[in-house]
Coordinates of C-alpha atoms and ligand atoms in Angstrom, one line a residue:
M26 CA 123.8 166.6 195.5
K27 CA 121.6 169.6 196.6
K28 CA 121.5 168.5 200.0
R29 CA 125.0 167.8 200.2
L30 CA 126.2 171.1 198.6
F31 CA 123.8 172.6 201.2
I32 CA 125.5 170.7 204.1
Y33 CA 129.0 171.5 203.0
T34 CA 128.3 175.1 202.4
T35 CA 126.8 175.5 205.8
L36 CA 129.4 173.6 207.6
I37 CA 132.2 175.9 205.8
I38 CA 130.2 179.1 206.9
F39 CA 129.5 178.0 210.1
T40 CA 132.9 177.1 211.0
G41 CA 134.3 180.2 209.3
L42 CA 131.9 182.3 211.9
L43 CA 133.0 180.2 214.8
C44 CA 136.6 180.8 213.9
F45 CA 136.1 184.5 213.6
F46 CA 134.3 184.7 216.8
A47 CA 137.0 182.9 218.8
A48 CA 139.5 184.9 217.1
S49 CA 137.5 188.2 218.2
V50 CA 137.2 186.5 221.7
Y51 CA 140.8 186.0 222.1
I52 CA 141.9 189.4 220.7
T53 CA 139.6 191.1 223.0
H54 CA 140.9 189.0 226.1
T55 CA 144.3 189.8 225.1
N56 CA 143.8 193.5 224.7
N57 CA 141.8 193.6 228.3
L58 CA 144.9 191.9 229.4
N59 CA 147.1 194.7 228.1
I60 CA 145.2 197.4 229.2
A61 CA 144.7 195.6 232.8
K62 CA 148.7 195.1 233.1
Y63 CA 149.1 199.1 231.9
T64 CA 146.6 199.8 234.8
V65 CA 148.5 197.9 237.3
I66 CA 151.5 199.6 236.5
E67 CA 150.2 203.1 236.4
T68 CA 148.4 202.4 239.5
A69 CA 151.6 201.3 241.0
R70 CA 153.7 204.2 240.0
I71 CA 151.1 206.5 241.2
C72 CA 151.2 205.0 244.6
A73 CA 154.9 205.1 244.5
N74 CA 155.1 208.7 243.8
L75 CA 152.4 209.5 246.7
Y76 CA 154.2 207.2 249.1
N77 CA 156.2 209.2 251.8
N78 CA 157.7 208.1 255.2
D79 CA 155.2 210.3 256.9
I80 CA 152.0 208.7 255.6
D81 CA 149.5 206.7 257.4
V82 CA 150.5 203.5 255.8
S83 CA 146.8 201.9 256.4
A84 CA 144.9 204.8 255.3
F85 CA 147.2 204.9 252.1
V86 CA 146.1 201.5 250.9
K87 CA 142.4 201.9 251.6
V88 CA 142.2 203.7 248.2
G89 CA 142.6 200.5 246.2
G90 CA 138.9 199.8 245.3
D91 CA 139.0 197.0 242.9
T92 CA 142.7 197.3 242.8
R93 CA 144.7 195.7 245.4
I94 CA 147.5 197.8 246.8
T95 CA 150.2 196.2 249.0
I96 CA 153.2 197.8 251.0
I97 CA 155.7 195.2 251.7
S98 CA 159.1 195.8 253.8
P99 CA 162.6 195.0 252.5
D100 CA 162.4 191.8 254.3
G101 CA 159.3 190.6 252.6
A102 CA 156.8 191.3 255.6
V103 CA 153.4 192.8 254.5
L104 CA 153.1 196.1 256.1
A105 CA 149.5 196.8 254.6
D106 CA 147.3 195.7 252.3
S107 CA 143.9 197.7 250.8
R108 CA 142.3 194.1 251.1
P109 CA 140.9 193.4 254.7
L110 CA 143.7 190.8 255.7
D111 CA 145.2 190.2 258.5
V112 CA 148.9 191.2 257.4
G113 CA 150.5 189.8 260.3
A114 CA 149.5 186.4 259.3
M115 CA 150.5 186.7 255.8
E116 CA 153.4 184.6 254.5
N117 CA 156.6 186.3 253.7
H118 CA 156.4 187.9 250.0
L119 CA 160.1 188.4 249.3
N120 CA 160.3 185.6 247.0
R121 CA 157.1 186.7 245.0
P122 CA 158.1 187.1 241.4
E123 CA 157.0 190.9 240.9
I124 CA 159.0 191.6 244.5
Q125 CA 162.0 189.8 243.1
A126 CA 161.8 191.7 239.7
A127 CA 161.3 195.2 241.7
L128 CA 164.1 194.3 243.9
S129 CA 166.7 193.7 240.7
D130 CA 165.3 197.3 239.5
F131 CA 163.5 195.7 236.5
P132 CA 160.0 195.7 237.5
T133 CA 157.6 193.5 235.6
A134 CA 153.8 192.7 235.5
H135 CA 153.2 189.0 236.7
I136 CA 150.0 186.9 236.7
R137 CA 150.0 184.2 239.2
Y138 CA 147.5 182.8 241.7
S139 CA 147.1 184.6 245.1
D140 CA 147.2 182.4 248.0
S141 CA 145.7 185.0 250.4
L142 CA 142.9 185.9 248.2
G143 CA 142.4 182.3 246.1
V144 CA 142.1 184.0 242.8
D145 CA 144.5 185.0 239.8
F146 CA 145.9 188.7 240.0
I147 CA 148.1 190.7 237.8
Y148 CA 150.7 192.0 239.8
Y149 CA 153.3 194.9 239.6
A150 CA 155.7 196.1 242.4
L151 CA 157.9 198.9 242.6
K152 CA 161.0 199.6 244.9
V153 CA 160.3 203.1 246.9
I154 CA 163.0 204.4 248.5
S155 CA 161.8 206.0 252.1
G156 CA 164.7 207.7 253.9
N157 CA 167.7 205.3 254.6
S158 CA 165.2 202.3 253.8
Y159 CA 162.9 201.6 251.2
V160 CA 159.5 199.7 250.7
F161 CA 157.9 197.8 247.9
I162 CA 154.4 199.0 246.5
R163 CA 152.5 196.3 244.8
A164 CA 149.6 196.8 242.8
A165 CA 147.5 194.1 241.6
I166 CA 144.3 193.7 239.7
P167 CA 142.2 190.4 239.7
V168 CA 142.4 188.5 236.4
A169 CA 138.6 187.8 236.3
K170 CA 137.8 191.5 236.3
I171 CA 139.6 192.2 233.2
D172 CA 137.2 189.8 231.0
A173 CA 134.1 191.0 232.9
Y174 CA 132.9 192.9 230.4
L175 CA 134.0 190.5 227.4
F176 CA 131.7 188.0 229.5
Q177 CA 129.0 190.2 229.9
S178 CA 128.6 190.8 226.1
L179 CA 129.3 187.2 225.2
P180 CA 125.7 186.3 225.0
L181 CA 124.9 189.2 222.5
L182 CA 127.9 188.0 220.7
I183 CA 126.7 184.7 220.5
M184 CA 123.1 185.6 219.6
I185 CA 124.7 187.8 216.8
L186 CA 126.6 184.7 215.7
C187 CA 123.6 182.7 215.5
I188 CA 121.4 185.2 213.6
V189 CA 124.2 185.6 210.9
T190 CA 124.7 181.8 210.7
L191 CA 120.8 181.6 209.9
F192 CA 121.0 184.3 207.7
C193 CA 123.9 182.8 205.9
F194 CA 122.0 179.2 205.9
A195 CA 119.0 180.8 204.0
F196 CA 121.3 182.7 201.7
S197 CA 123.2 179.9 200.8
R198 CA 120.2 177.5 200.4
G199 CA 118.5 179.9 197.9
M200 CA 121.6 180.4 195.9
I201 CA 122.4 176.7 195.9
G202 CA 118.8 176.2 194.6
R203 CA 119.2 178.6 191.9
I204 CA 122.3 177.2 190.5
I205 CA 120.9 173.5 190.8
R206 CA 117.6 173.9 189.6
P207 CA 118.5 174.3 185.8
F208 CA 120.3 171.0 186.1
G209 CA 117.3 169.1 187.4
S210 CA 115.4 170.0 184.0
V211 CA 118.2 169.1 182.2
E212 CA 118.4 165.6 183.9
Q213 CA 114.7 165.2 183.3
N214 CA 115.3 166.0 179.5
L215 CA 118.2 163.8 179.2
R216 CA 116.1 161.0 180.7
L217 CA 113.7 161.4 177.9
L218 CA 116.5 161.4 175.4
S219 CA 116.6 157.7 174.9
S220 CA 113.0 157.6 173.9
G221 CA 113.7 160.2 171.4
E222 CA 111.8 162.8 173.3
Y223 CA 114.4 165.3 174.1
T224 CA 113.5 169.4 173.8
P225 CA 116.2 171.5 173.7
E226 CA 117.2 173.4 176.8
L227 CA 117.2 177.1 177.3
A228 CA 119.4 179.1 178.9
S229 CA 118.5 179.6 182.4
G230 CA 119.8 183.3 182.4
S231 CA 120.8 183.1 186.1
Y232 CA 124.6 182.6 185.7
D233 CA 126.8 182.7 182.6
E234 CA 129.1 179.6 183.4
I235 CA 125.7 177.5 184.2
D236 CA 124.5 178.8 180.8
A237 CA 127.6 177.8 179.1
I238 CA 127.5 174.2 180.5
L239 CA 123.7 174.0 179.8
K240 CA 124.5 175.1 176.2
G241 CA 127.2 172.3 176.0
I242 CA 125.0 169.4 177.4
D243 CA 122.5 170.7 175.0
E244 CA 124.6 170.4 172.2
V245 CA 125.8 167.0 172.8
A246 CA 122.4 165.8 173.5
Q247 CA 121.3 166.9 170.4
V248 CA 124.2 165.2 168.5
L249 CA 123.4 162.0 170.5
L250 CA 119.8 162.4 169.7
L251 CA 120.6 162.2 166.0
S252 CA 123.1 159.1 166.2
M253 CA 120.3 157.4 168.3
T254 CA 117.9 158.1 165.6
A255 CA 120.2 156.9 162.8
L256 CA 121.1 153.9 165.0
R257 CA 117.3 153.0 165.7
E258 CA 116.9 153.2 161.9
E259 CA 119.7 151.2 160.9
K260 CA 118.4 148.4 163.8
T261 CA 114.9 148.6 162.4
K262 CA 116.5 147.9 159.0
A263 CA 118.9 145.1 160.0
E264 CA 115.9 143.6 161.8
Y265 CA 113.3 143.8 158.8
I266 CA 116.2 142.0 156.7
L267 CA 117.0 139.5 159.2
N268 CA 113.3 138.7 159.8
N269 CA 112.5 138.4 156.1
I270 CA 115.6 136.3 154.9
G271 CA 114.9 132.6 154.1
D272 CA 117.8 131.1 156.0
G273 CA 117.4 130.5 159.6
I274 CA 120.1 132.9 161.6
F275 CA 120.5 133.0 165.3
A276 CA 123.6 134.2 167.5
V277 CA 124.8 133.1 170.9
D278 CA 127.3 134.6 173.3
V279 CA 130.3 133.0 175.0
N280 CA 127.7 131.5 177.5
K281 CA 125.7 129.9 174.8
N282 CA 122.8 132.1 175.4
I283 CA 121.0 133.0 172.5
T284 CA 121.3 136.8 171.9
L285 CA 119.6 137.3 168.7
I286 CA 117.2 135.1 166.4
N287 CA 115.2 135.4 163.1
N288 CA 111.8 134.4 162.3
A289 CA 113.1 131.9 159.9
A290 CA 115.0 130.1 162.9
L291 CA 112.0 130.3 164.9
D292 CA 110.1 128.4 162.5
I293 CA 112.7 126.0 162.0
F294 CA 112.9 125.1 165.6
N295 CA 109.0 125.7 166.5
V296 CA 110.1 128.1 169.3
T297 CA 108.4 131.8 170.1
P298 CA 110.6 134.8 170.6
D299 CA 111.0 134.4 174.1
I300 CA 113.7 131.8 173.5
A301 CA 116.0 134.9 173.2
G302 CA 117.9 135.2 176.2
K303 CA 117.7 131.3 176.9
N304 CA 120.7 128.7 176.6
L305 CA 121.1 126.8 173.2
N306 CA 119.8 123.6 174.8
Y307 CA 116.2 125.0 175.0
L308 CA 116.5 125.7 171.1
C309 CA 118.0 122.5 170.0
F310 CA 119.3 119.2 171.1
D311 CA 121.4 118.3 168.2
K312 CA 124.8 117.1 169.0
A313 CA 126.8 118.2 165.8
L314 CA 125.4 121.8 166.2
G315 CA 126.1 121.8 170.0
D316 CA 129.8 120.8 169.2
A317 CA 130.5 123.0 166.4
V318 CA 129.0 125.9 168.7
D319 CA 131.3 124.9 171.2
D320 CA 134.2 124.6 169.4
C321 CA 133.4 128.2 167.7
V322 CA 132.9 129.7 171.2
H323 CA 136.0 128.4 172.7
N324 CA 138.6 128.0 169.6
E325 CA 136.8 130.6 167.1
K326 CA 136.7 127.8 164.5
A327 CA 134.5 128.0 162.1
T328 CA 132.4 125.0 160.6
F329 CA 130.4 124.0 157.9
F330 CA 128.1 120.8 158.1
E331 CA 124.6 119.1 157.1
M332 CA 122.2 118.7 159.6
T333 CA 118.5 117.0 159.4
H334 CA 116.0 118.6 161.5
N335 CA 112.4 117.7 161.5
G336 CA 112.7 116.0 158.1
R337 CA 114.4 118.8 156.3
I338 CA 118.1 119.1 155.3
Y339 CA 119.9 122.2 156.3
I340 CA 123.6 123.2 155.3
V341 CA 124.7 124.6 158.9
T342 CA 127.4 127.5 159.0
V343 CA 129.0 128.4 162.3
K344 CA 131.1 131.2 162.7
I345 CA 132.2 134.0 164.8
L346 CA 130.6 137.4 163.8
P347 CA 133.2 139.7 162.9
G348 CA 134.3 142.3 165.4
T349 CA 132.2 140.7 168.2
I350 CA 132.1 137.7 170.7
L351 CA 128.9 136.4 169.3
T352 CA 128.9 132.9 167.3
M353 CA 126.5 133.1 164.5
V354 CA 124.7 130.0 163.1
I355 CA 123.2 130.0 159.8
L356 CA 120.8 127.3 158.7
S357 CA 120.2 127.0 154.8
D358 CA 117.4 124.6 153.7
V359 CA 118.7 122.4 151.0
T360 CA 115.8 120.0 151.0
D361 CA 114.5 120.9 147.7
N362 CA 117.8 121.2 145.8
R363 CA 118.9 117.7 147.1
K364 CA 115.7 116.6 145.9
N365 CA 115.9 118.1 142.5
A366 CA 119.5 116.9 142.3
S367 CA 118.6 113.4 143.3
Q368 CA 115.8 113.4 140.6
R369 CA 118.5 114.8 138.2
E370 CA 121.1 111.9 139.0
E371 CA 118.2 109.4 138.7
F372 CA 117.2 110.5 135.2
F373 CA 120.9 110.8 134.2
A374 CA 121.4 107.0 135.4
N375 CA 117.9 105.8 133.6
A376 CA 118.7 107.7 130.2
S377 CA 122.4 106.2 130.3
H378 CA 121.0 102.7 131.0
E379 CA 118.5 102.9 127.9
L380 CA 120.8 104.5 125.8
K381 CA 123.7 101.9 126.2
T382 CA 121.6 98.7 125.0
P383 CA 120.6 100.2 122.0
L384 CA 124.2 101.7 121.2
T385 CA 125.9 98.4 122.0
A386 CA 123.5 96.8 119.4
I387 CA 124.2 99.5 116.7
K388 CA 127.8 98.9 117.4
G389 CA 127.5 95.3 116.8
F390 CA 125.4 95.5 113.8
N391 CA 127.9 98.0 112.4
E392 CA 130.8 95.5 113.3
L393 CA 128.8 92.9 111.1
V394 CA 128.2 95.0 108.1
A395 CA 132.2 96.1 108.3
L396 CA 133.1 92.3 107.9
N397 CA 130.6 92.0 105.2
N398 CA 131.5 94.9 103.1
K399 CA 134.1 95.3 100.6
D400 CA 132.8 98.8 99.0
K401 CA 135.3 101.5 100.0
N402 CA 132.6 104.7 99.7
I403 CA 130.3 102.5 102.3
C404 CA 133.3 101.6 104.8
K405 CA 133.6 105.5 105.0
Y406 CA 130.1 105.6 106.5
I407 CA 130.9 102.5 108.5
D408 CA 134.1 103.8 110.1
S409 CA 132.3 107.1 110.8
I410 CA 129.3 105.0 112.5
T411 CA 132.2 103.0 114.8
R412 CA 133.7 106.5 115.9
E413 CA 130.4 107.9 116.9
T414 CA 129.3 104.8 118.9
D415 CA 132.5 104.6 120.3
R416 CA 132.6 108.0 121.4
M417 CA 128.8 107.8 122.6
L418 CA 129.3 104.4 124.5
T419 CA 132.5 106.3 126.4
L420 CA 130.2 108.9 127.2
I421 CA 127.5 106.7 128.4
G422 CA 130.2 104.9 130.4
D423 CA 131.5 108.1 132.1
M424 CA 127.7 108.9 132.8
L425 CA 127.2 105.3 134.3
K426 CA 130.3 105.8 136.3
L427 CA 129.4 109.2 137.8
S428 CA 126.0 108.0 138.9
E429 CA 127.4 104.8 140.4
L430 CA 129.8 107.5 142.6
E431 CA 127.0 109.4 143.3
N432 CA 125.0 106.7 144.6
T433 CA 127.6 105.0 146.6
Q434 CA 126.9 104.9 150.2
D435 CA 130.0 103.4 151.5
I436 CA 133.5 102.2 150.2
N437 CA 135.5 99.0 150.5
P438 CA 139.0 100.1 150.9
E439 CA 142.2 98.1 150.2
S440 CA 145.6 99.2 150.0
V441 CA 146.4 100.3 146.6
S442 CA 149.6 101.1 145.2
L443 CA 149.5 104.4 143.4
Y444 CA 152.6 103.5 141.2
K445 CA 151.0 100.3 140.3
T446 CA 147.7 102.1 139.2
A447 CA 149.7 104.8 137.3
N448 CA 151.5 102.3 135.4
E449 CA 148.4 100.3 134.5
V450 CA 147.1 103.5 133.1
R451 CA 150.1 104.3 131.1
G452 CA 149.6 100.8 129.5
V453 CA 145.8 101.5 128.5
L454 CA 147.2 105.0 127.4
S455 CA 150.3 103.9 125.6
A456 CA 148.7 104.4 121.9
A457 CA 147.9 107.8 122.8
I458 CA 151.2 108.6 124.6
D459 CA 153.0 106.9 121.8
E460 CA 151.1 108.7 119.1
K461 CA 152.1 112.2 120.8
A462 CA 155.6 110.9 121.6
I463 CA 154.8 112.0 125.1
N464 CA 157.9 111.8 127.6
F465 CA 155.8 109.8 130.4
E466 CA 157.5 109.2 133.8
I467 CA 156.4 107.9 137.1
I468 CA 158.3 108.9 140.3
G469 CA 157.8 107.5 143.9
D470 CA 155.0 105.2 145.3
A471 CA 152.8 105.1 148.1
A472 CA 150.2 102.9 149.1
V473 CA 146.8 104.5 150.1
S474 CA 143.5 102.8 151.6
A475 CA 141.0 103.3 149.0
E476 CA 138.8 101.4 146.6
P477 CA 141.0 100.2 143.8
G478 CA 138.5 100.9 141.0
H479 CA 138.0 104.3 142.4
V480 CA 141.7 105.1 142.4
Y481 CA 142.0 103.7 138.7
E482 CA 139.4 106.1 137.6
L483 CA 140.6 108.9 139.4
M484 CA 144.4 108.4 137.8
K485 CA 143.0 107.6 134.3
N486 CA 141.0 110.8 134.1
L487 CA 143.7 112.9 135.4
I488 CA 146.7 111.1 133.3
E489 CA 144.4 111.2 130.2
N490 CA 143.8 114.9 130.3
A491 CA 147.5 115.4 130.7
V492 CA 148.2 113.3 127.5
R493 CA 145.0 114.7 125.9
Y494 CA 145.7 118.4 126.2
N495 CA 149.5 118.1 125.6
N496 CA 151.6 118.9 122.7
Q497 CA 153.4 116.6 120.3
G498 CA 156.6 115.4 122.3
G499 CA 155.2 116.9 125.6
R500 CA 156.2 115.7 129.0
V501 CA 153.7 114.1 131.4
S502 CA 154.9 113.3 134.7
V503 CA 153.2 111.4 137.7
T504 CA 154.8 112.2 141.2
I505 CA 153.9 110.3 144.6
K506 CA 155.3 111.6 147.4
R507 CA 154.4 111.0 151.2
D508 CA 154.9 112.3 154.7
R509 CA 153.5 111.2 158.2
E510 CA 150.2 112.8 157.5
S511 CA 149.5 112.8 153.9
V512 CA 150.2 111.2 150.5
W513 CA 150.3 113.5 147.5
L514 CA 149.8 112.6 144.1
V515 CA 150.9 115.3 141.5
I516 CA 150.2 114.8 137.7
S517 CA 152.2 117.5 135.4
D518 CA 152.1 118.2 132.2
D519 CA 153.6 120.8 130.1
G520 CA 150.8 121.3 127.6
I521 CA 148.2 123.8 126.6
G522 CA 147.2 124.7 130.2
I523 CA 144.0 126.3 131.4
P524 CA 143.1 129.8 131.2
T525 CA 142.5 131.2 134.8
E526 CA 138.9 132.6 134.2
E527 CA 138.0 128.6 133.3
Q528 CA 139.6 126.9 136.1
T529 CA 136.7 127.1 138.6
R530 CA 134.4 125.8 136.1
I531 CA 136.3 122.8 134.7
F532 CA 135.1 120.5 137.5
E533 CA 131.4 121.0 136.5
R534 CA 129.8 118.0 134.5
F535 CA 130.3 118.5 130.8
Y536 CA 132.2 121.5 131.1
R537 CA 134.9 122.1 128.6
V538 CA 137.1 124.8 127.7
E539 CA 137.2 124.3 124.2
K540 CA 134.4 122.1 123.3
S541 CA 135.3 121.1 119.7
R542 CA 139.0 120.3 120.5
S543 CA 137.8 118.4 123.6
Q544 CA 135.6 116.3 121.6
R545 CA 138.3 115.7 118.7
N546 CA 140.2 114.6 121.4
G547 CA 137.8 112.0 122.6
G548 CA 136.6 114.0 125.8
T549 CA 133.1 113.8 127.2
G550 CA 133.5 116.6 129.7
L551 CA 133.2 114.2 132.8
G552 CA 136.4 113.2 133.5
L553 CA 137.2 116.1 136.2
S554 CA 133.8 115.5 137.5
I555 CA 134.6 111.8 138.1
A556 CA 138.0 112.7 139.8
K557 CA 136.2 115.1 141.9
H558 CA 133.6 112.7 143.0
V559 CA 136.2 110.1 143.8
C560 CA 138.0 112.6 145.9
A561 CA 135.1 113.7 147.8
L562 CA 134.2 110.0 148.5
H563 CA 137.5 109.4 150.0
G564 CA 137.8 112.8 151.7
W565 CA 140.7 113.6 149.4
R566 CA 141.7 117.1 148.5
L567 CA 141.8 117.8 144.8
S568 CA 143.7 121.3 143.5
L569 CA 144.7 122.4 140.1
K570 CA 147.3 124.7 139.1
S571 CA 147.5 125.7 135.6
K572 CA 149.0 128.2 133.1
P573 CA 148.3 128.4 129.4
S574 CA 151.1 127.4 127.1
V575 CA 153.1 126.5 130.1
G576 CA 151.4 123.4 131.7
T577 CA 148.8 122.1 134.5
D578 CA 149.6 120.3 137.7
V579 CA 146.8 118.5 139.4
T580 CA 147.3 117.6 143.1
V581 CA 145.6 115.0 145.1
E582 CA 146.2 115.0 149.0
V583 CA 145.4 112.0 150.6
T584 CA 144.8 112.5 154.1
Q585 CA 144.7 109.6 156.9
V586 CA 141.3 110.8 158.3
R587 CA 138.6 109.8 156.0
H588 CA 135.6 112.2 155.5
I589 CA 132.9 111.0 153.1
D590 CA 131.2 113.9 151.4
K591 CA 128.3 112.4 149.0
N592 CA 127.4 115.6 147.7
P593 CA 130.4 117.8 146.4
E594 CA 128.5 119.7 144.2
I595 CA 127.1 121.9 147.1
Ligands
ADP12 P1 137.1 116.1 129.0 O1 136.6 114.6 128.9 O2 136.5 117.2 128.0 O3 138.6 116.2 129.1 P2 137.5 117.0 131.6 O4 136.3 117.1 132.9 O5 138.3 115.8 132.0 O6 136.7 116.5 130.4 O7 138.0 118.3 131.7 C1 137.3 119.4 131.4 C2 138.1 120.4 130.5 O8 139.4 120.8 131.3 C3 138.5 119.9 129.4 O9 137.8 120.1 128.4 C4 139.7 120.7 129.0 O10 139.8 121.9 128.1 C5 140.3 121.2 130.5 N1 141.5 120.3 131.0 C6 141.3 119.1 131.7 N2 142.6 118.7 132.2 C7 143.7 119.8 131.1 C8 144.8 119.5 131.2 N3 145.7 118.8 131.8 N4 145.5 120.4 130.5 C9 144.7 121.3 129.7 N5 143.2 121.4 129.7 C10 142.7 120.6 130.7

């Protein structure tokens, strides 16, 4: 910048001086010309006044010196000339513009080329009456002579021009240096800003305006320094948290290049930090992960799936990092949870099996005792044992069903009519329906591809709840609707409903809103858990809408696309 500023300033000064010089030369030349014209006119007038008939014409014109005096007869013939010329051989001068001007009594000076002397002259002629006739007296000065002084002083002028130019160069150089110098130190200081080593800039003291600019830059730099320090601290904190988090986290840009990766993710994929900047393929070849990242990068679609890597099970979440174009991948290790869950399930199944056999025996013995007993007091106890063993057997039955559903790897689907299944359930629950005088209806029908036993369990548990948690004379309706994509099964009742805060928990196993009432009604706390597992196994969507004292709607959406989630609890 300094160099360019210097070149521009120099050029401007030089051009200015040159223009001034040229203007001076032009003005001097014009002045000289006017003076020369005036001299020629004066000389012609003096000569005209001095001229008379008796004069020796040739002696008269000799006084000319540099000034050329010519006497011309009325017919244009040259009578005499102050220059040593052969007047007899000279051309007729009547047509010369200065002679024509004199002839018309409006004499004017003319600059033109002299054929006789071969140079430019300023001519002026006067008509002088002499006796009965007249002559023209013409004075002329060579044009070259008028600028003789100018040309003589030109070298001196050019020298002065050069000295002034050099002086201006030196002055402008010094001045530009003084203006630029403070900016140089500001630049160096700003470079240090990124490393946080900025020191406040002091006023240069040379120019007020520059001091004001430096002060402004200094204030902005200090604000920047504070923001950068705060940002650096935030970054350190974020990096600390990211690197000490248990889940593996990494982010990729639109080209699937890794832009960020934490320590846990480095351990999961057994790579070093220099993986940052490389393509996702360098990190992992898993197709599901690659597809999910692709889908997120191109369609901003968030995905949640399970992945097994190096013998560990991960729940992988792929989603766009809000406010950025980065795709985040979070890997949560659920291997231990799964192990614990499967141990719990195993215990659950074993305990149920172990309890079922003695309970069945107790039930059998109790029935035998009931047959042979006539004592009314003992009958009371026998009824109590019958009720409790039935409840226990129902509970164990539900536990075994749940355990069986959890262990089901695949299903054998058949076409199942939802209407027929609902009707079958109505038959099984007819005693309870009649006892509460429930208005029961089944509307519509549709066939779904599913395992019949599972559909029966699903509908039995949902319809049983609708009857069980209903009021005397209540209404239960099973509505079956379909469109091109899905089938909807809606079980509605106008019973006691479920408080909003309980609605998210009722799908947990053994969770009951009111334990005593549920137990009294024969509930085990496993019905909705079984329903949830059936839906998860078939890839159906189960949802519930309920309002206390108004009723409950449970909806199962059966989609054509089947997706098996064997672990709906996670
Ligand atoms: P339970 O065998 O006790 O009925 P569920 O898992 O089937 O267990 O249901 C869990 C709890 O949800 C029940 O205890 C009950 O309080 C509530 N519940 C389920 N369905 C209904 C319904 N249709 N109306 C009111 N409450 C319901």
